[in-house]
Amino acid sequence: MSAATYTSSKQRLINISCFVIWMAYALIQTALLWWFDVDFNLALNDSLVSATVITLCCYVIASALTHYLPQRKGYFYIVIWGLVLAAISVSVDRWILQYIIQNEGYRDRIDVSLPLRFFINALLIAWMAIINILWNIQQEYKENEQRKADAERLAREAELYNLRQQLQPHFLFNSLNSIIALIGRKPDEARNMTFQLSDFLRGTLRKDDQQLIALKDELEHLQLYLEIEKVRFGHRLETQVNFDEECLGMTLPAMIMQPLVENAIKYGLYDTTEKVTISVACTCTDHLLEIQIENPYDSQSNKPRRGTGFGLRGIQRRLFLLFGRTDLLETKATSHIFTSIIKIPQR
């Protein structure tokens, strides 16, 4: 809530509370005095003056507490303010009534009722102070919760940005190693791979500020990556990308598929000289986009590999930060096929 909105809401609360106090005080006191056989005009004049004075005192205490939330020791001073205002209200009330009411007997009755009037006014002022203190506590709680939410959001965005930034050097490191390997024996392919890498990274930079992109754009960017890998592995690498047309407009985190495909290529081709097919299948329902990536896998021959460990761990962390769920990445392996499945809820 902005400062202007807060002030406007608080002022509206004060105005309504003061109006309720004025109306209730005037009506109840008039009715009570009339019930005890006081002349109606005397009762009405007394009640209107008393209601106006106590309403002004309540307005003063409420305005003083508009932007003030006392600490524990500060409540003592509020009690003192309330008692002082109650005493002032009774004194002002008595001073005004002596000029308005000419009935000497009724003025004597007013003097007798001053302690009761003081007690009632003190209760009303305390009620107004409590309302404003509770309002301030509620607003401070809301502001603290908003600040906490903003801090968590900024921290989440910073971590997402950090994860995105890790992706580029991770992929760049692997691609440059491949280019170096090709320079000596296949310089033309190394040159082509360099150009393709440049196009791929240029597209990556354009997506840096986008958390979610359309599946169509992600598949186009994935195709650039696959072209780089096909230069690297030649005829050994085949890919199958299947998708439902109605899924192309659905959104997913930018660059979420490339690490999974890279992982599939890593474990599908590195330990074999045979032709290997990497399959990507995209299906969807109304509220969920599912992407399944498969690669051949031999649990007996595949040995543990050294690496950054960024791929699957980074994807799982990104999905959690974006959607708050830990069940959106699933991997499973048989003796022949390794499958990675990501599920993207549609907002």
Tab-separated table of C-alpha atoms in Angstrom:
chain	number	residue	atom	x	y	z
A	1	MET	CA	0.000	0.000	0.000
A	2	SER	CA	1.393	3.398	-0.988
A	3	ALA	CA	1.796	6.200	1.535
A	4	ALA	CA	-1.006	8.207	-0.091
A	5	THR	CA	-3.389	5.248	-0.063
A	6	TYR	CA	-2.499	4.440	3.547
A	7	THR	CA	-3.117	8.037	4.645
A	8	SER	CA	-6.406	8.174	2.754
A	9	SER	CA	-7.644	4.907	4.288
A	10	LYS	CA	-6.570	5.937	7.772
A	11	GLN	CA	-8.247	9.338	7.467
A	12	ARG	CA	-11.427	7.663	6.283
A	13	LEU	CA	-11.340	5.367	9.341
A	14	ILE	CA	-10.872	8.363	11.648
A	15	ASN	CA	-13.716	10.313	10.061
A	16	ILE	CA	-16.128	7.380	10.227
A	17	SER	CA	-15.180	6.588	13.839
A	18	CYS	CA	-15.621	10.211	14.917
A	19	PHE	CA	-18.987	10.442	13.191
A	20	VAL	CA	-20.153	7.235	14.910
A	21	ILE	CA	-18.996	8.587	18.292
A	22	TRP	CA	-20.769	11.927	17.770
A	23	MET	CA	-24.036	10.342	16.659
A	24	ALA	CA	-24.070	7.616	19.305
A	25	TYR	CA	-23.058	9.942	22.147
A	26	ALA	CA	-25.655	12.567	21.244
A	27	LEU	CA	-28.502	10.110	20.767
A	28	ILE	CA	-27.775	7.933	23.810
A	29	GLN	CA	-27.204	10.843	26.202
A	30	THR	CA	-30.314	12.657	24.976
A	31	ALA	CA	-32.406	9.508	25.402
A	32	LEU	CA	-31.026	8.805	28.883
A	33	LEU	CA	-31.537	12.338	30.139
A	34	TRP	CA	-35.035	12.484	28.750
A	35	TRP	CA	-35.724	9.089	30.368
A	36	PHE	CA	-34.797	10.645	33.735
A	37	ASP	CA	-37.345	13.430	33.195
A	38	VAL	CA	-34.917	16.076	32.001
A	39	ASP	CA	-36.476	18.676	29.715
A	40	PHE	CA	-35.911	17.576	26.115
A	41	ASN	CA	-34.338	20.901	25.038
A	42	LEU	CA	-31.931	20.831	27.980
A	43	ALA	CA	-31.055	17.202	27.261
A	44	LEU	CA	-30.525	17.901	23.551
A	45	ASN	CA	-28.310	20.972	24.131
A	46	ASP	CA	-26.246	19.161	26.741
A	47	SER	CA	-25.835	16.113	24.522
A	48	LEU	CA	-24.874	18.050	21.377
A	49	VAL	CA	-22.224	20.060	23.214
A	50	SER	CA	-20.818	17.004	25.012
A	51	ALA	CA	-20.817	14.896	21.836
A	52	THR	CA	-19.033	17.621	19.860
A	53	VAL	CA	-16.346	18.155	22.511
A	54	ILE	CA	-15.578	14.452	22.994
A	55	THR	CA	-15.567	13.908	19.216
A	56	LEU	CA	-12.934	16.646	18.833
A	57	CYS	CA	-10.820	15.034	21.568
A	58	CYS	CA	-11.118	11.633	19.860
A	59	TYR	CA	-10.090	13.225	16.574
A	60	VAL	CA	-7.016	14.717	18.274
A	61	ILE	CA	-5.869	11.369	19.720
A	62	ALA	CA	-6.560	9.579	16.429
A	63	SER	CA	-4.609	12.151	14.413
A	64	ALA	CA	-1.708	11.912	16.856
A	65	LEU	CA	-1.609	8.139	16.315
A	66	THR	CA	-1.940	8.285	12.527
A	67	HIS	CA	1.718	7.432	11.856
A	68	TYR	CA	2.800	6.409	15.334
A	69	LEU	CA	3.054	2.872	16.642
A	70	PRO	CA	4.213	3.058	20.273
A	71	GLN	CA	6.638	0.621	21.797
A	72	ARG	CA	5.723	-1.155	25.003
A	73	LYS	CA	6.897	1.728	27.201
A	74	GLY	CA	5.078	4.203	24.980
A	75	TYR	CA	1.630	2.933	25.997
A	76	PHE	CA	2.037	4.648	29.355
A	77	TYR	CA	2.249	8.026	27.639
A	78	ILE	CA	-0.838	7.256	25.550
A	79	VAL	CA	-2.758	6.522	28.755
A	80	ILE	CA	-1.616	9.873	30.163
A	81	TRP	CA	-2.656	11.653	26.936
A	82	GLY	CA	-6.061	9.980	27.120
A	83	LEU	CA	-6.668	11.010	30.735
A	84	VAL	CA	-5.556	14.561	30.030
A	85	LEU	CA	-7.854	14.773	26.996
A	86	ALA	CA	-10.737	13.342	29.029
A	87	ALA	CA	-10.165	15.990	31.708
A	88	ILE	CA	-9.963	18.720	29.058
A	89	SER	CA	-13.142	17.498	27.388
A	90	VAL	CA	-15.072	17.595	30.690
A	91	SER	CA	-13.719	21.046	31.556
A	92	VAL	CA	-14.529	22.487	28.119
A	93	ASP	CA	-17.943	20.833	28.204
A	94	ARG	CA	-18.747	22.405	31.598
A	95	TRP	CA	-17.444	25.815	30.542
A	96	ILE	CA	-19.566	25.909	27.355
A	97	LEU	CA	-22.717	24.615	29.054
A	98	GLN	CA	-22.696	27.379	31.660
A	99	TYR	CA	-23.331	29.871	28.856
A	100	ILE	CA	-25.875	27.762	26.986
A	101	ILE	CA	-27.968	26.409	29.851
A	102	GLN	CA	-29.501	29.023	32.147
A	103	ASN	CA	-31.213	26.540	34.461
A	104	GLU	CA	-29.272	26.770	37.719
A	105	GLY	CA	-30.592	23.474	39.042
A	106	TYR	CA	-29.538	21.589	35.911
A	107	ARG	CA	-26.040	23.128	36.071
A	108	ASP	CA	-25.751	21.749	39.594
A	109	ARG	CA	-26.720	18.319	38.267
A	110	ILE	CA	-24.005	18.685	35.615
A	111	ASP	CA	-21.426	19.352	38.344
A	112	VAL	CA	-22.485	16.204	40.156
A	113	SER	CA	-22.191	14.143	36.950
A	114	LEU	CA	-18.657	15.378	36.061
A	115	PRO	CA	-16.849	12.229	37.394
A	116	LEU	CA	-19.193	10.014	35.363
A	117	ARG	CA	-18.690	12.185	32.280
A	118	PHE	CA	-14.937	12.001	32.794
A	119	PHE	CA	-15.086	8.195	32.986
A	120	ILE	CA	-17.246	7.891	29.843
A	121	ASN	CA	-15.042	10.314	27.886
A	122	ALA	CA	-11.911	8.460	28.975
A	123	LEU	CA	-13.433	5.185	27.716
A	124	LEU	CA	-14.309	6.725	24.352
A	125	ILE	CA	-10.844	8.211	23.927
A	126	ALA	CA	-9.291	4.853	24.890
A	127	TRP	CA	-11.535	3.120	22.361
A	128	MET	CA	-10.411	5.515	19.624
A	129	ALA	CA	-6.744	5.047	20.593
A	130	ILE	CA	-7.059	1.245	20.565
A	131	ILE	CA	-8.685	1.279	17.124
A	132	ASN	CA	-5.844	3.361	15.705
A	133	ILE	CA	-3.113	1.325	17.382
A	134	LEU	CA	-4.628	-1.919	16.061
A	135	TRP	CA	-4.885	-0.353	12.595
A	136	ASN	CA	-1.210	0.659	12.751
A	137	ILE	CA	-0.199	-2.828	13.904
A	138	GLN	CA	-2.141	-4.406	11.052
A	139	GLN	CA	-0.612	-2.060	8.476
A	140	GLU	CA	2.891	-2.626	9.823
A	141	TYR	CA	2.327	-6.378	9.619
A	142	LYS	CA	1.158	-6.062	6.015
A	143	GLU	CA	4.145	-3.874	5.137
A	144	ASN	CA	6.550	-6.336	6.788
A	145	GLU	CA	4.979	-9.211	4.870
A	146	GLN	CA	5.219	-7.224	1.642
A	147	ARG	CA	8.870	-6.376	2.300
A	148	LYS	CA	9.548	-10.045	3.066
A	149	ALA	CA	7.799	-11.116	-0.142
A	150	ASP	CA	9.735	-8.514	-2.153
A	151	ALA	CA	13.026	-9.650	-0.618
A	152	GLU	CA	12.234	-13.294	-1.398
A	153	ARG	CA	11.231	-12.374	-4.947
A	154	LEU	CA	14.448	-10.430	-5.501
A	155	ALA	CA	16.503	-13.284	-4.066
A	156	ARG	CA	14.669	-15.776	-6.304
A	157	GLU	CA	15.203	-13.606	-9.379
A	158	ALA	CA	18.888	-13.202	-8.498
A	159	GLU	CA	19.306	-16.971	-8.148
A	160	LEU	CA	17.462	-17.576	-11.417
A	161	TYR	CA	19.707	-15.048	-13.122
A	162	ASN	CA	22.751	-16.760	-11.635
A	163	LEU	CA	21.555	-20.148	-12.898
A	164	ARG	CA	20.987	-18.677	-16.357
A	165	GLN	CA	24.466	-17.203	-16.343
A	166	GLN	CA	25.976	-20.564	-15.375
A	167	LEU	CA	24.384	-22.153	-18.427
A	168	GLN	CA	26.304	-20.114	-21.000
A	169	PRO	CA	29.846	-20.852	-19.763
A	170	HIS	CA	28.854	-24.487	-19.173
A	171	PHE	CA	27.779	-24.960	-22.786
A	172	LEU	CA	30.472	-22.638	-24.166
A	173	PHE	CA	33.199	-24.661	-22.437
A	174	ASN	CA	32.000	-27.907	-24.045
A	175	SER	CA	31.537	-26.336	-27.493
A	176	LEU	CA	34.959	-24.702	-27.519
A	177	ASN	CA	36.529	-28.036	-26.640
A	178	SER	CA	34.780	-29.537	-29.656
A	179	ILE	CA	35.942	-26.704	-31.938
A	180	ILE	CA	39.515	-27.164	-30.751
A	181	ALA	CA	39.264	-30.879	-31.493
A	182	LEU	CA	38.014	-30.149	-35.044
A	183	ILE	CA	40.508	-27.407	-35.962
A	184	GLY	CA	43.357	-29.768	-36.808
A	185	ARG	CA	41.532	-32.484	-38.735
A	186	LYS	CA	38.372	-30.726	-40.003
A	187	PRO	CA	39.043	-26.977	-40.197
A	188	ASP	CA	35.989	-26.281	-42.391
A	189	GLU	CA	33.686	-27.952	-39.903
A	190	ALA	CA	35.399	-26.080	-37.061
A	191	ARG	CA	34.713	-22.811	-38.897
A	192	ASN	CA	31.063	-23.730	-39.472
A	193	MET	CA	30.687	-24.753	-35.862
A	194	THR	CA	32.130	-21.409	-34.752
A	195	PHE	CA	29.555	-19.531	-36.828
A	196	GLN	CA	26.754	-21.717	-35.495
A	197	LEU	CA	27.968	-21.212	-31.939
A	198	SER	CA	27.937	-17.460	-32.539
A	199	ASP	CA	24.309	-17.605	-33.739
A	200	PHE	CA	23.353	-19.779	-30.801
A	201	LEU	CA	24.917	-17.460	-28.213
A	202	ARG	CA	23.399	-14.409	-29.886
A	203	GLY	CA	19.970	-16.004	-29.519
A	204	THR	CA	20.771	-16.828	-25.899
A	205	LEU	CA	21.597	-13.205	-25.136
A	206	ARG	CA	18.272	-12.098	-26.594
A	207	LYS	CA	16.510	-14.411	-24.131
A	208	ASP	CA	18.411	-13.273	-21.038
A	209	ASP	CA	15.574	-11.092	-19.751
A	210	GLN	CA	12.802	-13.590	-20.523
A	211	GLN	CA	11.906	-16.101	-17.843
A	212	LEU	CA	9.208	-17.799	-19.933
A	213	ILE	CA	9.091	-18.146	-23.719
A	214	ALA	CA	6.878	-19.969	-26.197
A	215	LEU	CA	7.681	-23.599	-26.978
A	216	LYS	CA	8.014	-22.633	-30.642
A	217	ASP	CA	10.891	-20.244	-29.834
A	218	GLU	CA	12.549	-22.773	-27.546
A	219	LEU	CA	12.450	-25.457	-30.269
A	220	GLU	CA	13.959	-23.066	-32.811
A	221	HIS	CA	16.782	-22.285	-30.410
A	222	LEU	CA	17.235	-25.974	-29.658
A	223	GLN	CA	17.628	-26.623	-33.380
A	224	LEU	CA	20.620	-24.247	-33.459
A	225	TYR	CA	22.204	-26.261	-30.685
A	226	LEU	CA	21.549	-29.564	-32.478
A	227	GLU	CA	23.165	-28.223	-35.642
A	228	ILE	CA	26.296	-27.475	-33.619
A	229	GLU	CA	26.315	-30.974	-32.193
A	230	LYS	CA	25.755	-32.530	-35.623
A	231	VAL	CA	28.874	-30.779	-36.876
A	232	ARG	CA	30.658	-32.204	-33.900
A	233	PHE	CA	29.435	-35.797	-34.210
A	234	GLY	CA	28.566	-36.001	-37.912
A	235	HIS	CA	26.465	-38.930	-39.066
A	236	ARG	CA	26.581	-40.571	-35.627
A	237	LEU	CA	23.980	-38.190	-34.251
A	238	GLU	CA	20.366	-38.322	-35.335
A	239	THR	CA	17.546	-36.422	-33.683
A	240	GLN	CA	13.783	-36.767	-33.684
A	241	VAL	CA	11.773	-33.788	-32.462
A	242	ASN	CA	8.036	-34.417	-32.281
A	243	PHE	CA	5.438	-32.002	-30.972
A	244	ASP	CA	1.729	-31.348	-31.086
A	245	GLU	CA	0.808	-28.180	-32.955
A	246	GLU	CA	-1.429	-26.991	-30.133
A	247	CYS	CA	1.563	-27.008	-27.777
A	248	LEU	CA	3.638	-24.457	-29.705
A	249	GLY	CA	2.034	-21.476	-27.989
A	250	MET	CA	2.577	-22.837	-24.491
A	251	THR	CA	5.337	-21.319	-22.397
A	252	LEU	CA	8.326	-22.772	-20.599
A	253	PRO	CA	11.514	-21.418	-18.993
A	254	ALA	CA	14.008	-20.208	-21.571
A	255	MET	CA	16.898	-22.619	-22.284
A	256	ILE	CA	15.354	-25.403	-20.196
A	257	MET	CA	15.561	-28.075	-22.913
A	258	GLN	CA	19.136	-27.584	-24.093
A	259	PRO	CA	20.854	-28.939	-20.937
A	260	LEU	CA	18.664	-32.037	-21.037
A	261	VAL	CA	19.437	-32.674	-24.701
A	262	GLU	CA	23.113	-32.050	-23.971
A	263	ASN	CA	22.934	-34.597	-21.180
A	264	ALA	CA	21.254	-37.082	-23.562
A	265	ILE	CA	23.983	-36.598	-26.164
A	266	LYS	CA	26.684	-36.884	-23.539
A	267	TYR	CA	25.516	-40.272	-22.293
A	268	GLY	CA	24.139	-41.486	-25.590
A	269	LEU	CA	27.173	-40.969	-27.856
A	270	TYR	CA	30.308	-40.764	-25.766
A	271	ASP	CA	30.696	-44.487	-25.155
A	272	THR	CA	29.737	-45.772	-28.579
A	273	THR	CA	30.766	-45.426	-32.216
A	274	GLU	CA	27.343	-46.462	-33.478
A	275	LYS	CA	24.628	-44.178	-34.803
A	276	VAL	CA	22.510	-42.870	-31.952
A	277	THR	CA	19.046	-41.268	-32.027
A	278	ILE	CA	18.046	-38.655	-29.489
A	279	SER	CA	14.267	-38.259	-29.228
A	280	VAL	CA	12.398	-35.164	-28.042
A	281	ALA	CA	8.605	-35.370	-27.672
A	282	CYS	CA	6.383	-32.470	-26.574
A	283	THR	CA	2.801	-33.124	-25.518
A	284	CYS	CA	0.332	-31.000	-23.628
A	285	THR	CA	-2.988	-30.749	-21.882
A	286	ASP	CA	-4.901	-27.616	-20.969
A	287	HIS	CA	-2.708	-26.769	-17.997
A	288	LEU	CA	0.479	-28.768	-18.468
A	289	LEU	CA	3.261	-28.983	-21.034
A	290	GLU	CA	5.267	-32.218	-20.893
A	291	ILE	CA	8.619	-32.694	-22.597
A	292	GLN	CA	10.216	-36.115	-22.778
A	293	ILE	CA	13.819	-36.609	-23.918
A	294	GLU	CA	15.196	-40.098	-24.528
A	295	ASN	CA	18.615	-41.405	-25.411
A	296	PRO	CA	20.125	-44.895	-25.674
A	297	TYR	CA	21.741	-45.936	-22.446
A	298	ASP	CA	23.752	-48.932	-21.386
A	299	SER	CA	24.077	-49.131	-17.633
A	300	GLN	CA	26.856	-51.719	-17.949
A	301	SER	CA	29.167	-49.754	-20.210
A	302	ASN	CA	28.452	-46.140	-19.198
A	303	LYS	CA	30.971	-45.055	-16.612
A	304	PRO	CA	30.545	-42.107	-14.280
A	305	ARG	CA	31.765	-38.899	-15.869
A	306	ARG	CA	33.419	-35.888	-14.450
A	307	GLY	CA	31.507	-32.697	-15.003
A	308	THR	CA	30.064	-29.634	-13.396
A	309	GLY	CA	26.888	-31.422	-12.370
A	310	PHE	CA	25.013	-28.310	-13.419
A	311	GLY	CA	22.594	-29.822	-15.946
A	312	LEU	CA	19.891	-31.738	-14.091
A	313	ARG	CA	20.528	-30.015	-10.757
A	314	GLY	CA	20.291	-26.569	-12.317
A	315	ILE	CA	17.071	-27.431	-14.148
A	316	GLN	CA	15.436	-28.803	-11.029
A	317	ARG	CA	16.407	-25.684	-9.085
A	318	ARG	CA	15.082	-23.361	-11.803
A	319	LEU	CA	11.760	-25.201	-11.921
A	320	PHE	CA	11.425	-24.984	-8.164
A	321	LEU	CA	12.183	-21.261	-8.100
A	322	LEU	CA	9.704	-20.539	-10.879
A	323	PHE	CA	6.855	-22.839	-9.877
A	324	GLY	CA	7.509	-23.779	-6.244
A	325	ARG	CA	7.340	-27.508	-6.958
A	326	THR	CA	9.901	-30.295	-6.717
A	327	ASP	CA	8.062	-32.856	-8.860
A	328	LEU	CA	8.484	-31.191	-12.270
A	329	LEU	CA	11.664	-33.032	-13.292
A	330	GLU	CA	11.725	-36.802	-13.493
A	331	THR	CA	14.431	-39.131	-14.758
A	332	LYS	CA	14.276	-42.874	-15.238
A	333	ALA	CA	16.630	-45.403	-16.720
A	334	THR	CA	16.276	-48.920	-18.004
A	335	SER	CA	19.123	-51.072	-19.268
A	336	HIS	CA	18.757	-49.494	-22.722
A	337	ILE	CA	16.944	-46.131	-22.491
A	338	PHE	CA	17.476	-43.098	-20.291
A	339	THR	CA	14.495	-40.731	-20.124
A	340	SER	CA	14.209	-37.205	-18.774
A	341	ILE	CA	10.751	-35.706	-18.341
A	342	ILE	CA	9.968	-32.108	-17.452
A	343	LYS	CA	6.476	-30.858	-16.745
A	344	ILE	CA	5.705	-27.159	-17.115
A	345	PRO	CA	2.494	-25.892	-15.496
A	346	GLN	CA	0.728	-23.266	-17.583
A	347	ARG	CA	-0.285	-20.155	-15.655
